[in-house]
């Protein structure tokens, strides 16, 4: 592991939407690194893009961070000595630094108009040169600057980038060098007086005493500009760790096209936050199955952020689903019961088992999309009543081996919560099942009179039916499964009948028999 003591790291999301999985991973790695080295984890909100930043997005980002267990040591809601932690509240700090850079001659005013700059770009392109600013305003005489400023001509402030090369150290890549003539004198303050991202981020990192910048490798091209600013400010340059971005299985940058790309979406499908968190770590590293159930503390103890590879990390929802199933299987029935109650409450299942069942039948992603819409309108989820909650907990052991994401519960076991109703396919199957009417009637009568209501007694009774009725066991099981649930796939037959309870089980089989006459 990298030798370092008490580092200060920061996670700096731009609140332009929910926390994207790639950003969640950046937050996670910063957190792990800070905890591993007894450092400080700063959360900074980069909300300078006023047209795209929203307060709602900030609330959601903070909630997702907390859900993943990534508590920050300084940041929104956690005052610290380096605040404020929201860029829109730090304007005066940026301008103090701009003034200092102007005084020390590292910046100069540039009066070039948009048209002039466009013409420069076009000319560069025509000559096949890289398009960097020509430096036209670099050497304007002080009097001319004064005169044009007094006349009210708009100007930007640019950095006087020195000659030579700029080198920074990246923990994953070693030294990374850029020729300064490919950087060009870049803008740090726009003509409306606002500062640019590169200036704000460096001033923040300097004043917040950040020692390690861990962020996505889409920022590598910004880094030389930022290093030039650090040097102009006479500040120490931090260590960088640019993490590989997340790609979809088609090797394109992860985006909405790939399905769920945000934590809320995944949890609305019934992925577990712990699994998503572990997957985000392991998708760039070797792992064995025992690591699927790691806690955040385990990650802090053993996951080495500095050993990542630099090739893109492929996010595979199928793999995540598999991991989720493994995780569920490693937990107890009681645990699963509790998670299911929370999940079914969140998706509004108890208030509308039929409607939510129809959505879930179209796939967990369809259900998740509807749930998310409802949540963004802040519709309250329905609360489970004691009966529904108890029923869910009783069913949990029956589905434990089959559930991958929690939404899988609904097509498997949603029928327990609604009156008997057949899918057309199931009714057809029942009608085509040999001896179905006799099976249902005999089983209903037998169950009604069963002395003990327990699984072994139910099993004995059902297993006696095929010889008694001279039917194949397969036909008897199919008729009962279809008859109790109205569908073709259910948890184990005996256990399901038992969970239904004697009255429900008998009533359902009788209702099903009535559909056959
Ligand atoms: N706000 C930037 C982003 O969300 C991060 C900037 C940085 O980490 O330096 O991409």
XYZ file of C-alpha atoms and ligand atoms in Angstrom:
527
model
C 0.000 0.000 0.000
C 1.102 3.565 -0.609
C 2.966 4.960 2.393
C 1.135 7.946 3.647
C 0.045 9.365 6.941
C -3.207 11.145 7.655
C -4.077 12.022 4.062
C -6.872 14.440 3.280
C -8.966 13.331 0.331
C -12.108 14.724 -1.157
C -15.070 13.537 -3.151
C -16.392 16.366 -5.273
C -19.614 15.466 -7.065
C -21.438 17.912 -9.291
C -25.095 17.840 -8.232
C -26.607 17.641 -11.683
C -28.552 14.448 -11.047
C -28.574 11.323 -8.959
C -25.281 9.781 -7.942
C -24.080 7.927 -11.022
C -22.475 4.573 -10.253
C -19.120 5.832 -11.520
C -19.266 8.727 -9.053
C -20.422 6.414 -6.304
C -17.292 4.409 -6.932
C -15.116 7.511 -6.754
C -16.717 8.378 -3.412
C -16.191 4.847 -2.192
C -12.499 4.737 -3.118
C -11.862 8.078 -1.472
C -13.618 6.866 1.667
C -11.678 3.599 1.769
C -8.361 5.357 1.198
C -9.076 7.902 3.942
C -10.119 5.247 6.474
C -7.191 2.984 5.613
C -4.672 5.683 6.380
C -6.462 7.382 9.258
C -7.096 10.309 6.992
C -9.923 12.761 6.485
C -12.684 12.322 3.941
C -14.038 15.636 2.689
C -17.255 15.949 0.716
C -17.405 19.010 -1.503
C -20.356 19.949 -3.641
C -19.264 21.351 -7.003
C -22.389 23.264 -7.880
C -20.938 26.099 -9.941
C -22.858 25.000 -13.018
C -25.983 26.811 -11.898
C -28.034 25.828 -14.908
C -27.628 22.105 -14.152
C -27.197 21.900 -10.374
C -30.214 21.352 -8.170
C -30.786 21.194 -4.429
C -32.768 18.016 -4.933
C -29.725 16.380 -6.494
C -27.635 17.400 -3.475
C -30.184 15.820 -1.130
C -30.144 12.637 -3.193
C -26.368 12.456 -3.388
C -26.052 12.879 0.367
C -28.700 10.212 0.911
C -26.934 7.753 -1.431
C -23.615 8.380 0.269
C -25.170 7.666 3.648
C -26.931 4.598 2.300
C -23.561 3.235 1.205
C -22.135 4.025 4.632
C -19.740 6.656 3.264
C -19.932 9.165 6.080
C -17.763 12.194 5.418
C -15.652 13.924 8.052
C -16.050 17.412 6.661
C -18.683 18.664 4.269
C -22.388 19.482 4.107
C -23.892 19.118 7.560
C -20.473 18.357 9.094
C -18.753 21.694 9.704
C -14.987 21.734 9.543
C -12.129 24.203 9.516
C -11.978 24.385 5.713
C -15.577 25.229 4.854
C -17.845 26.205 3.310
C -18.008 22.963 1.351
C -20.266 24.132 -1.423
C -18.556 25.909 -4.306
C -21.283 28.515 -4.766
C -20.492 29.691 -1.221
C -16.769 30.045 -1.886
C -16.754 32.839 -4.422
C -14.773 35.273 -2.294
C -12.075 32.641 -1.703
C -11.689 32.105 -5.461
C -11.455 35.821 -6.132
C -8.814 36.342 -3.444
C -6.696 33.746 -5.192
C -7.339 35.214 -8.626
C -6.206 38.594 -7.293
C -3.031 37.028 -5.938
C -2.273 35.315 -9.234
C -2.839 38.595 -11.081
C -0.498 40.412 -8.741
C 2.227 37.846 -9.196
C 1.905 38.085 -12.968
C 0.595 34.567 -13.488
C -2.603 35.809 -15.083
C -3.292 38.345 -17.779
C -6.447 39.907 -19.167
C -7.466 38.728 -22.612
C -9.753 40.878 -24.720
C -10.080 38.506 -27.652
C -13.663 38.182 -28.782
C -15.448 34.920 -29.428
C -15.155 35.590 -33.176
C -11.398 36.155 -32.990
C -10.920 32.953 -31.021
C -13.075 31.043 -33.467
C -10.972 32.365 -36.347
C -7.801 31.207 -34.553
C -9.297 27.752 -34.103
C -10.319 27.493 -37.722
C -6.876 28.574 -38.907
C -5.191 26.044 -36.614
C -7.430 23.293 -37.895
C -6.713 24.250 -41.501
C -2.964 23.967 -40.791
C -3.449 20.705 -38.942
C -2.185 22.257 -35.679
C -3.613 21.684 -32.206
C -5.940 24.459 -31.364
C -4.473 26.267 -28.359
C -4.798 29.980 -27.666
C -2.167 31.967 -29.568
C -1.250 34.166 -26.605
C -2.218 37.267 -28.532
C -3.062 39.302 -25.387
C -0.093 38.022 -23.393
C 2.122 40.979 -24.096
C -0.334 43.872 -24.119
C 1.207 46.990 -22.598
C -0.076 47.927 -19.146
C -1.465 51.222 -20.515
C -3.424 49.457 -23.207
C -4.888 47.028 -20.699
C -5.816 49.931 -18.462
C -7.404 51.855 -21.319
C -9.477 48.932 -22.589
C -10.614 47.999 -19.088
C -11.642 51.583 -18.353
C -13.534 51.655 -21.647
C -15.514 48.699 -20.330
C -14.291 46.157 -22.870
C -15.112 42.629 -21.669
C -12.119 40.447 -20.855
C -11.279 37.070 -19.461
C -8.299 36.185 -17.301
C -5.856 33.644 -18.651
C -2.972 31.784 -17.072
C 0.453 32.592 -18.428
C 1.535 28.981 -18.927
C 5.343 28.753 -18.746
C 7.445 27.005 -21.351
C 8.539 23.425 -20.794
C 6.618 20.405 -19.627
C 4.274 19.708 -16.799
C 4.639 16.450 -14.956
C 2.423 15.011 -12.272
C 2.513 11.776 -10.399
C -0.353 9.363 -10.740
C -0.392 6.488 -8.272
C -1.656 4.055 -10.915
C 0.329 5.378 -13.860
C 3.542 6.796 -12.475
C 4.738 10.110 -13.901
C 2.494 11.616 -16.550
C 3.987 14.410 -18.646
C 2.417 17.018 -20.926
C 4.240 19.479 -23.162
C 3.115 22.933 -22.090
C 2.701 24.165 -25.629
C -0.168 21.689 -25.951
C -1.875 23.234 -22.920
C -2.037 26.831 -24.089
C -2.882 29.849 -21.922
C -6.270 28.838 -20.555
C -9.063 30.868 -18.984
C -9.572 30.894 -15.217
C -12.048 33.758 -15.020
C -14.782 34.332 -17.574
C -15.808 37.771 -18.832
C -18.801 37.709 -16.469
C -16.424 37.408 -13.512
C -17.148 33.766 -12.708
C -14.228 31.402 -12.280
C -13.749 28.181 -14.228
C -13.721 24.632 -12.918
C -9.925 24.310 -13.104
C -9.381 27.369 -10.930
C -12.090 26.521 -8.408
C -10.976 22.936 -8.005
C -7.353 23.863 -7.359
C -8.182 26.680 -4.947
C -10.492 24.307 -3.096
C -7.945 21.517 -2.988
C -5.224 23.900 -1.801
C -7.319 25.617 0.861
C -8.831 22.327 1.999
C -5.286 20.931 2.249
C -6.070 17.949 0.050
C -3.106 15.589 -0.226
C -4.505 12.950 -2.631
C -6.883 13.598 -5.512
C -8.747 10.403 -6.348
C -11.130 10.850 -9.274
C -12.190 9.501 -12.662
C -9.614 9.297 -15.448
C -11.772 11.626 -17.549
C -10.015 14.343 -15.524
C -6.485 13.429 -16.627
C -6.558 16.021 -19.390
C -7.466 18.741 -16.857
C -4.661 17.806 -14.524
C -1.723 19.587 -16.262
C -3.692 22.845 -16.224
C -4.397 22.339 -12.563
C -0.749 21.606 -11.836
C 0.216 24.863 -13.547
C -2.159 26.687 -11.179
C -0.767 24.892 -8.107
C 2.696 25.938 -9.130
C 1.635 29.510 -9.812
C 0.117 29.638 -6.332
C 3.318 28.207 -4.882
C 1.291 25.379 -3.416
C 2.354 21.747 -3.057
C 0.954 19.522 -5.790
C -1.063 16.564 -4.428
C -0.706 12.959 -5.478
C -3.234 11.927 -8.109
C -5.033 8.656 -8.603
C -7.152 8.624 -11.728
C -9.495 5.672 -11.615
C -10.664 3.865 -14.716
C -14.166 4.851 -15.763
C -17.069 2.436 -15.844
C -18.001 0.981 -19.198
C -20.945 -1.157 -20.228
C -20.517 -4.685 -21.541
C -20.439 -3.177 -25.044
C -17.251 -1.318 -23.985
C -18.919 2.072 -24.268
C -18.946 4.548 -21.388
C -21.648 3.562 -18.888
C -24.788 5.571 -19.550
C -28.549 5.308 -19.373
C -28.537 3.070 -22.426
C -27.052 0.363 -20.255
C -30.022 0.247 -17.885
C -29.623 1.103 -14.239
C -26.723 3.494 -13.683
C -27.729 4.936 -10.342
C -27.916 3.471 -6.895
C -31.614 4.341 -6.439
C -32.520 2.463 -9.589
C -30.647 -0.618 -8.496
C -32.099 -0.641 -5.001
C -35.573 -0.168 -6.500
C -34.979 -3.453 -8.318
C -33.967 -5.043 -5.073
C -30.206 -4.994 -5.387
C -28.639 -4.639 -1.948
C -26.509 -1.604 -1.282
C -23.769 -3.735 0.249
C -23.552 -5.840 -2.893
C -23.476 -2.851 -5.213
C -20.744 -1.332 -3.060
C -18.663 -4.506 -3.122
C -19.220 -4.978 -6.840
C -18.033 -1.445 -7.563
C -14.796 -2.336 -5.784
C -14.308 -5.784 -7.189
C -15.021 -5.044 -10.800
C -11.515 -3.785 -11.216
C -9.898 -6.418 -9.054
C -9.554 -10.118 -8.531
C -12.065 -11.472 -6.077
C -13.323 -14.747 -4.772
C -16.847 -15.557 -3.703
C -16.156 -15.141 -0.012
C -15.652 -11.434 -0.665
C -19.241 -10.946 -1.848
C -20.440 -10.594 1.718
C -17.679 -8.254 2.818
C -18.676 -5.331 4.966
C -17.440 -1.812 4.471
C -14.976 -2.437 7.310
C -13.648 -5.475 5.443
C -13.087 -3.310 2.373
C -11.281 -0.724 4.460
C -9.110 -3.442 5.965
C -8.256 -5.256 2.775
C -9.124 -3.453 -0.453
C -6.167 -1.639 -1.946
C -7.284 1.275 -4.098
C -3.716 1.860 -5.231
C -3.505 -1.540 -6.929
C -6.213 -0.912 -9.506
C -5.543 -1.562 -13.152
C -5.979 1.300 -15.584
C -8.095 -0.395 -18.220
C -11.805 0.479 -18.222
C -13.936 -1.374 -15.698
C -16.783 -3.263 -17.299
C -20.044 -2.997 -15.410
C -22.055 -6.141 -16.029
C -25.585 -6.099 -14.547
C -25.846 -9.894 -14.899
C -22.761 -10.403 -12.785
C -24.133 -8.000 -10.206
C -27.404 -9.944 -10.174
C -25.505 -13.158 -9.613
C -23.545 -11.584 -6.765
C -26.750 -10.297 -5.213
C -28.195 -13.814 -5.293
C -25.053 -15.202 -3.660
C -25.245 -12.582 -0.959
C -28.932 -13.280 -0.277
C -28.165 -16.976 -0.008
C -25.404 -16.346 2.523
C -27.806 -14.581 4.885
C -30.424 -16.023 7.262
C -34.137 -16.432 6.559
C -34.870 -13.791 9.204
C -32.553 -11.346 7.511
C -34.222 -11.966 4.150
C -37.677 -11.546 5.712
C -36.665 -8.157 7.076
C -35.184 -6.981 3.753
C -38.258 -8.156 1.872
C -40.623 -6.256 4.167
C -38.564 -3.083 3.669
C -38.368 -3.589 -0.064
C -42.026 -4.459 -0.621
C -42.999 -1.455 1.474
C -40.781 0.795 -0.616
C -42.234 -0.384 -3.931
C -45.809 -0.029 -2.661
C -46.542 -3.732 -2.982
C -48.697 -4.126 0.118
C -51.080 -1.382 -0.972
C -51.502 -2.796 -4.461
C -50.280 -6.379 -4.845
C -52.096 -6.822 -8.159
C -50.810 -3.627 -9.799
C -47.264 -4.013 -8.526
C -47.382 -7.696 -9.487
C -48.257 -6.747 -13.061
C -45.299 -4.369 -13.219
C -42.905 -6.904 -11.730
C -44.076 -9.482 -14.256
C -42.643 -7.195 -16.955
C -39.234 -7.327 -15.293
C -37.551 -5.824 -12.277
C -36.295 -2.853 -14.305
C -39.815 -1.873 -15.337
C -40.916 -1.971 -11.717
C -37.852 0.007 -10.623
C -38.509 2.754 -13.172
C -42.068 3.248 -11.901
C -40.950 3.198 -8.266
C -38.328 5.824 -8.942
C -40.827 8.118 -10.643
C -43.156 7.782 -7.688
C -40.304 8.557 -5.319
C -39.238 11.636 -7.182
C -42.850 12.863 -6.816
C -42.474 11.880 -3.169
C -45.473 9.582 -3.049
C -45.442 7.873 0.314
C -44.938 4.122 0.164
C -47.647 1.992 1.684
C -47.055 0.692 5.163
C -47.240 -3.050 5.749
C -49.900 -4.224 8.158
C -48.969 -6.867 10.669
C -50.592 -9.609 8.681
C -48.739 -8.793 5.453
C -45.493 -8.417 7.286
C -45.884 -11.765 9.038
C -46.852 -13.439 5.767
C -43.767 -12.036 4.066
C -41.534 -13.365 6.830
C -43.175 -16.794 6.590
C -42.621 -16.924 2.840
C -38.996 -15.767 3.042
C -37.533 -19.250 3.735
C -39.553 -20.674 0.842
C -38.017 -18.336 -1.721
C -34.595 -17.998 -0.168
C -32.851 -20.298 -2.632
C -34.374 -18.631 -5.682
C -34.354 -14.887 -5.102
C -31.559 -12.980 -6.835
C -32.867 -9.439 -6.540
C -35.627 -8.704 -4.060
C -38.058 -7.895 -6.882
C -37.940 -11.608 -7.810
C -40.115 -12.227 -4.773
C -43.122 -10.634 -6.456
C -43.588 -12.946 -9.458
C -42.697 -15.936 -7.277
C -44.819 -15.206 -4.257
C -47.011 -12.177 -4.958
C -49.976 -14.515 -5.412
C -50.050 -15.208 -1.656
C -51.177 -11.615 -1.142
C -54.066 -11.507 -3.609
C -57.213 -13.511 -4.238
C -56.844 -16.543 -6.500
C -56.664 -15.433 -10.079
C -55.430 -17.392 -13.082
C -53.188 -16.195 -15.833
C -54.730 -17.439 -19.111
C -51.728 -19.711 -19.537
C -52.166 -21.211 -16.080
C -55.888 -21.849 -16.570
C -55.237 -23.579 -19.868
C -52.604 -25.735 -18.213
C -54.952 -26.638 -15.403
C -57.659 -27.612 -17.863
C -55.168 -29.765 -19.743
C -53.893 -31.516 -16.609
C -55.174 -35.084 -16.321
C -57.552 -35.607 -13.410
C -57.244 -32.002 -12.217
C -60.846 -31.728 -10.988
C -60.590 -34.912 -8.955
C -57.189 -33.941 -7.572
C -58.391 -30.539 -6.415
C -61.581 -31.865 -4.834
C -59.872 -34.766 -3.071
C -56.976 -32.633 -1.843
C -59.348 -29.927 -0.567
C -61.363 -32.495 1.380
C -58.209 -34.162 2.736
C -56.663 -30.884 3.835
C -59.877 -29.804 5.525
C -59.829 -32.927 7.670
C -56.086 -33.151 8.293
C -55.626 -33.625 12.057
C -52.372 -31.632 12.237
C -51.631 -28.550 10.092
C -47.951 -28.959 9.451
C -45.702 -29.534 6.471
C -45.036 -33.275 7.020
C -48.768 -34.003 7.369
C -49.532 -32.031 4.195
C -46.752 -33.808 2.340
C -47.999 -37.271 3.407
C -51.508 -36.429 2.286
C -50.398 -35.096 -1.099
C -48.095 -38.034 -1.762
C -50.955 -40.462 -1.188
C -53.084 -38.810 -3.863
C -51.448 -40.232 -7.038
C -51.946 -43.922 -6.105
C -55.417 -43.253 -4.719
C -56.528 -41.344 -7.818
C -54.465 -43.470 -10.183
C -52.749 -40.404 -11.579
C -49.135 -39.603 -12.240
C -47.472 -37.640 -9.385
C -46.516 -34.978 -11.905
C -50.153 -34.351 -12.840
C -51.219 -34.179 -9.183
C -48.483 -31.710 -8.277
C -49.216 -29.547 -11.300
C -52.934 -29.385 -10.539
C -52.319 -28.409 -6.915
C -49.657 -25.842 -7.743
C -51.841 -24.204 -10.357
C -54.936 -24.549 -8.200
C -53.514 -22.844 -5.117
C -51.672 -20.027 -6.885
C -53.167 -19.483 -10.342
C -49.657 -19.635 -11.777
C -47.153 -22.164 -13.003
C -44.146 -21.257 -10.886
C -44.377 -21.147 -7.088
C -42.221 -21.968 -4.087
C -42.389 -25.552 -2.754
C -45.896 -26.981 -2.833
C -46.209 -28.373 0.710
C -44.651 -25.343 2.337
C -46.805 -22.997 0.279
C -50.006 -24.793 1.237
C -48.904 -24.659 4.855
C -48.156 -20.910 4.750
C -51.550 -20.264 3.138
C -53.190 -21.839 6.178
C -55.897 -24.441 6.159
C -58.841 -22.162 5.320
C -57.097 -20.373 2.467
C -55.607 -23.547 1.040
C -58.923 -25.378 1.006
C -60.824 -22.364 -0.324
C -58.378 -21.845 -3.174
C -58.384 -25.462 -4.276
C -62.178 -25.445 -4.246
C -62.319 -22.212 -6.234
C -59.918 -23.700 -8.760
C -62.041 -26.864 -9.036
C -65.053 -24.662 -9.732
C -63.218 -23.164 -12.737
C -63.078 -26.616 -14.306
C -66.794 -27.353 -14.509
N -16.939 17.833 -9.998
C -16.158 16.976 -10.819
C -17.008 15.850 -11.367
O -18.070 15.584 -10.834
C -15.021 16.356 -10.073
C -13.838 17.196 -10.090
C -12.626 16.592 -9.452
O -12.740 15.544 -8.810
O -11.604 17.200 -9.550
O -16.604 15.244 -12.327
